[in-house]
Coordinates of C-alpha atoms and ligand atoms in Angstrom, one line a residue:
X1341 CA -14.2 67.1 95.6
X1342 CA -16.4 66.1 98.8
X1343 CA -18.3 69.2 97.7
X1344 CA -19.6 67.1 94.6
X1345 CA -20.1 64.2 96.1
X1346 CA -23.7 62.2 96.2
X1347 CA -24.3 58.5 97.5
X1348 CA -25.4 56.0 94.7
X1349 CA -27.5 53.3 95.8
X1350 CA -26.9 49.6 95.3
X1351 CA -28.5 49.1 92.6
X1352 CA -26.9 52.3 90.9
X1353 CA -23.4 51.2 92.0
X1354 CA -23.6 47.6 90.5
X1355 CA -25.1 49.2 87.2
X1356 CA -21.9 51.8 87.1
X1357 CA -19.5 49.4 88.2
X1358 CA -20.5 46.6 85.1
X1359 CA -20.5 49.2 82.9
X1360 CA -17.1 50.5 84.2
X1361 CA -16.0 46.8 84.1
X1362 CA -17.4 46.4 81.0
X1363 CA -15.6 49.5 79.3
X1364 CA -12.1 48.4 80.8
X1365 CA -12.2 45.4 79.3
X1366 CA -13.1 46.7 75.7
X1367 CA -10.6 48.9 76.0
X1368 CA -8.0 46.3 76.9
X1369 CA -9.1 44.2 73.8
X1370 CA -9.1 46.9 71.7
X1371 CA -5.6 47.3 72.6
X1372 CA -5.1 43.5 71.7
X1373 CA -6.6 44.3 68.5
X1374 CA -4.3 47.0 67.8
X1375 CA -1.4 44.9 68.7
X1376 CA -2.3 42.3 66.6
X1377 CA -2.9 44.5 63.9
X1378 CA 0.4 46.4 64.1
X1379 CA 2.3 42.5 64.4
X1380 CA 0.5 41.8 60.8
X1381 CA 1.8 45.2 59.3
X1382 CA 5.3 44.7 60.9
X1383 CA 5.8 41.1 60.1
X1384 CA 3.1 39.5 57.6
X1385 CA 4.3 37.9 54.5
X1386 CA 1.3 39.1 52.0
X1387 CA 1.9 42.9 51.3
X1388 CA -1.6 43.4 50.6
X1389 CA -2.9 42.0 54.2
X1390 CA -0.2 44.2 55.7
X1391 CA -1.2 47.2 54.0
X1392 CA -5.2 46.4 54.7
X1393 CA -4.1 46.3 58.6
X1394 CA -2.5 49.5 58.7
X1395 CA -5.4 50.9 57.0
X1396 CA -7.8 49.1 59.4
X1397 CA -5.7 50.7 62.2
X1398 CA -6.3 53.6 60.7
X1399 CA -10.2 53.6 60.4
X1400 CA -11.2 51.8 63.0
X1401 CA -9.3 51.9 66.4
X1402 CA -9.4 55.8 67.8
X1403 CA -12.9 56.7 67.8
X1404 CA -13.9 52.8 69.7
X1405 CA -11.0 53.2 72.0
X1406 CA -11.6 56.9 73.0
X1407 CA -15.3 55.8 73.6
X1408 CA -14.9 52.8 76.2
X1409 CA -11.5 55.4 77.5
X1410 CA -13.9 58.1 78.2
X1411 CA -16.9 55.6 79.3
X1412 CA -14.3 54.5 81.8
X1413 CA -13.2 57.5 83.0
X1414 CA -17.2 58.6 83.2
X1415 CA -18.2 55.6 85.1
X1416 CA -15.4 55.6 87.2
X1417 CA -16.3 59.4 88.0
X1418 CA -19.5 58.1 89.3
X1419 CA -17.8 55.5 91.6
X1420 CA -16.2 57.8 92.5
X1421 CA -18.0 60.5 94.0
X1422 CA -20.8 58.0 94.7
X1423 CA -19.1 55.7 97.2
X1424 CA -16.7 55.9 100.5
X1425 CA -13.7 55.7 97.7
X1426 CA -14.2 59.6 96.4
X1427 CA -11.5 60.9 93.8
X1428 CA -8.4 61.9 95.8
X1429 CA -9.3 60.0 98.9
X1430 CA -7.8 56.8 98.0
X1431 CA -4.1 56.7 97.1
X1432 CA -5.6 53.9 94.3
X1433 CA -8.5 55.8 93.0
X1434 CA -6.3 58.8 92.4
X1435 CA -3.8 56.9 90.6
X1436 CA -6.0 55.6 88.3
X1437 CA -7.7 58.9 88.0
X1438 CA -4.3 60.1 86.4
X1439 CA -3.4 57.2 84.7
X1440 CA -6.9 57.4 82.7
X1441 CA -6.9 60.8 81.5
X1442 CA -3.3 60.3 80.6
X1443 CA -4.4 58.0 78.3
X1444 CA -7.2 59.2 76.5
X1445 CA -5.0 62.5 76.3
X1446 CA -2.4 60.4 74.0
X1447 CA -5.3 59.1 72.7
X1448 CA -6.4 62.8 71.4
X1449 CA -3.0 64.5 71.4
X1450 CA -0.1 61.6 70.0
X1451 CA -2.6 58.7 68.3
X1452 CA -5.2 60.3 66.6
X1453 CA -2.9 63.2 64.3
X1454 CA -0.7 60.1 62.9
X1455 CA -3.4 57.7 61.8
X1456 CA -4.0 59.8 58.5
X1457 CA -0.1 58.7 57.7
X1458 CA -0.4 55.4 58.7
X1459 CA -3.3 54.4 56.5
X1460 CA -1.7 56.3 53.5
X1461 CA 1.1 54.2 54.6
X1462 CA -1.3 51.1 54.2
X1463 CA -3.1 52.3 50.0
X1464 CA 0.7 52.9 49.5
X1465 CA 2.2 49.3 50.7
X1466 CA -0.9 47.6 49.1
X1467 CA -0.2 49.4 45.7
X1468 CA 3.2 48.5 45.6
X1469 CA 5.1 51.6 46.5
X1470 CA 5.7 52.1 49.8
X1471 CA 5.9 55.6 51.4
X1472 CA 8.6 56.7 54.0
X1473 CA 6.9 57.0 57.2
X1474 CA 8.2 55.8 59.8
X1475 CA 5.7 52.8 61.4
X1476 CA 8.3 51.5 64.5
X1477 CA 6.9 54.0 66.7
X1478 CA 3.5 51.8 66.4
X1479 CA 5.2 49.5 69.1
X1480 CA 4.4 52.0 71.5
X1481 CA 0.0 52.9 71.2
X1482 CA -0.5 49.0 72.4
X1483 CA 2.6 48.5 74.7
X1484 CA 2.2 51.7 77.1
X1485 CA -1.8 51.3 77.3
X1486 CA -2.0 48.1 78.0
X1487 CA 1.1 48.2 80.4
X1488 CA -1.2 51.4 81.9
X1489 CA -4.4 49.3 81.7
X1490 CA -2.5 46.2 83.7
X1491 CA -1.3 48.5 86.3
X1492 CA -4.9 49.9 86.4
X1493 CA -6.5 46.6 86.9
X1494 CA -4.1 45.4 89.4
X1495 CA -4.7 48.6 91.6
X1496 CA -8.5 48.8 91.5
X1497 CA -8.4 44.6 92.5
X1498 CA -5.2 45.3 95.2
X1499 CA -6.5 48.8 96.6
X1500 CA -3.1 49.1 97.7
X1501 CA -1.5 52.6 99.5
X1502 CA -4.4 53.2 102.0
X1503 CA -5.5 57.0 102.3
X1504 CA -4.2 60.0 100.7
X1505 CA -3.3 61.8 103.9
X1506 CA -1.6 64.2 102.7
X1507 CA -4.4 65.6 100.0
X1508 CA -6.9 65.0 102.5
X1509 CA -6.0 67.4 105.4
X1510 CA -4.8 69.8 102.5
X1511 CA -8.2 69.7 101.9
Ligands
HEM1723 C1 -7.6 53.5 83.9 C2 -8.6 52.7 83.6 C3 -9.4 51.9 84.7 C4 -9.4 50.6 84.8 C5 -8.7 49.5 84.0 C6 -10.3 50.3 86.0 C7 -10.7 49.0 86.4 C8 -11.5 48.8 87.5 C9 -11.9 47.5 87.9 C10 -11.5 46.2 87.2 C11 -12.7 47.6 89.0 C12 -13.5 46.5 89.8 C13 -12.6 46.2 91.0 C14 -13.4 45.4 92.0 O1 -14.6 45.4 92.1 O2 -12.7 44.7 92.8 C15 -12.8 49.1 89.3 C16 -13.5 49.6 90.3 C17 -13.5 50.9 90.6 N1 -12.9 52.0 89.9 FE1 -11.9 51.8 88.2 N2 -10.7 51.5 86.5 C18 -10.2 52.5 85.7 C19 -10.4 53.9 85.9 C20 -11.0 54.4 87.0 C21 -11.1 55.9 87.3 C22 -10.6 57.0 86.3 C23 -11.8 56.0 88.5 C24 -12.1 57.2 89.3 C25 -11.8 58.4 89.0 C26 -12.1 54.7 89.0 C27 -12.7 54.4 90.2 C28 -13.1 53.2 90.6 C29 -13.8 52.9 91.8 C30 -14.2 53.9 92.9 C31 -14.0 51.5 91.9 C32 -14.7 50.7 93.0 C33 -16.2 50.7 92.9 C34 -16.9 50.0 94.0 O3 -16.3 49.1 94.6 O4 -18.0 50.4 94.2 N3 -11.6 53.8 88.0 N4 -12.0 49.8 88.3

């Protein structure tokens, strides 16, 4: 990874780091969004606003969320290589390496295939003749990313774990 490595200068490395800031915390709210939006399809009392939400889910919360997931990861690339941190130097960098393209691969690979149901899901519920699929499992999207994006935050702030000793004289 050293091999890649380049050193960004100040201004450079405050630029990146907003932006990476920046694309965190839109990816935190969209997952608030998508909370919300599964809470009024679960439990709100007006079928027709409960099928509009799943079909808002539908539309409009993979392509935004992969975008500030992949800014994120981008930016945080940069950092990265950039600065004394590097990618597998830091037992907190690497961490949220992993957690990061974790999610963007649920994203891709879990997410994104069942949104097509869900929204049917939503024209059916609004048109009075709900479909069977399933839409419990919708607890999960919100819960494990923004449990992931807590833990995410709270290492990047804490920087806890010191050096990755281990990977580094491997390397
Ligand atoms: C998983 C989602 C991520 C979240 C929520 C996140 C969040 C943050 C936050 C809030 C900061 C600012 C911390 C501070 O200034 O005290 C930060 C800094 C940083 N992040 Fe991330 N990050 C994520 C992913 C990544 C990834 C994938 C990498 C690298 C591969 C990375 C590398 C860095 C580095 C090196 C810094 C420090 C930059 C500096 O001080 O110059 N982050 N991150």
């Amino acid at each position: 990874m050293n091999s890649i490595s380049f050193v960004l200068n100040r201004t450079w490395r405050r630029i990146t780091l907003i932006t990476h800031v920046i694309s965190a915390g839109a990816w935190i709210g969209i997952d608030v969004m998508v909370a919300v939006l599964v809470g009024v399809g679960w439990f709100g009392t007006d079928t027709e606003i409960r099928g509009l939400a799943y079909r808002a889910l539908a539309t409009f919360v993979v392509w935004p969320m992969l975008t500030s997931g992949l800014i994120c990861l981008a930016t945080g690339l940069v950092l990265g290589l950039g600065t004394k941190w590097g990618l597998l130097r830091y037992w907190w960098v690497a961490v949220k390496l992993g957690l990061n393209l974790l999610l963007c691969t649920l994203i891709v690979a879990v997410l994104q295939p069942g949104m097509d149901a869900v929204g049917g899901y939503g024209r059916d519920l609004a048109g009075g003749t709900a479909n069977a699929t399933d839409v419990s499992s919708l607890f999960f999207p919100p819960a494990v990313s923004l449990t992931t994006l807590t833990i995410a935050t709270v290492l990047a702030v804490v920087k806890p774990w010191g050096r990755t000793r281990s990977l580094t004289r491997a390397r």
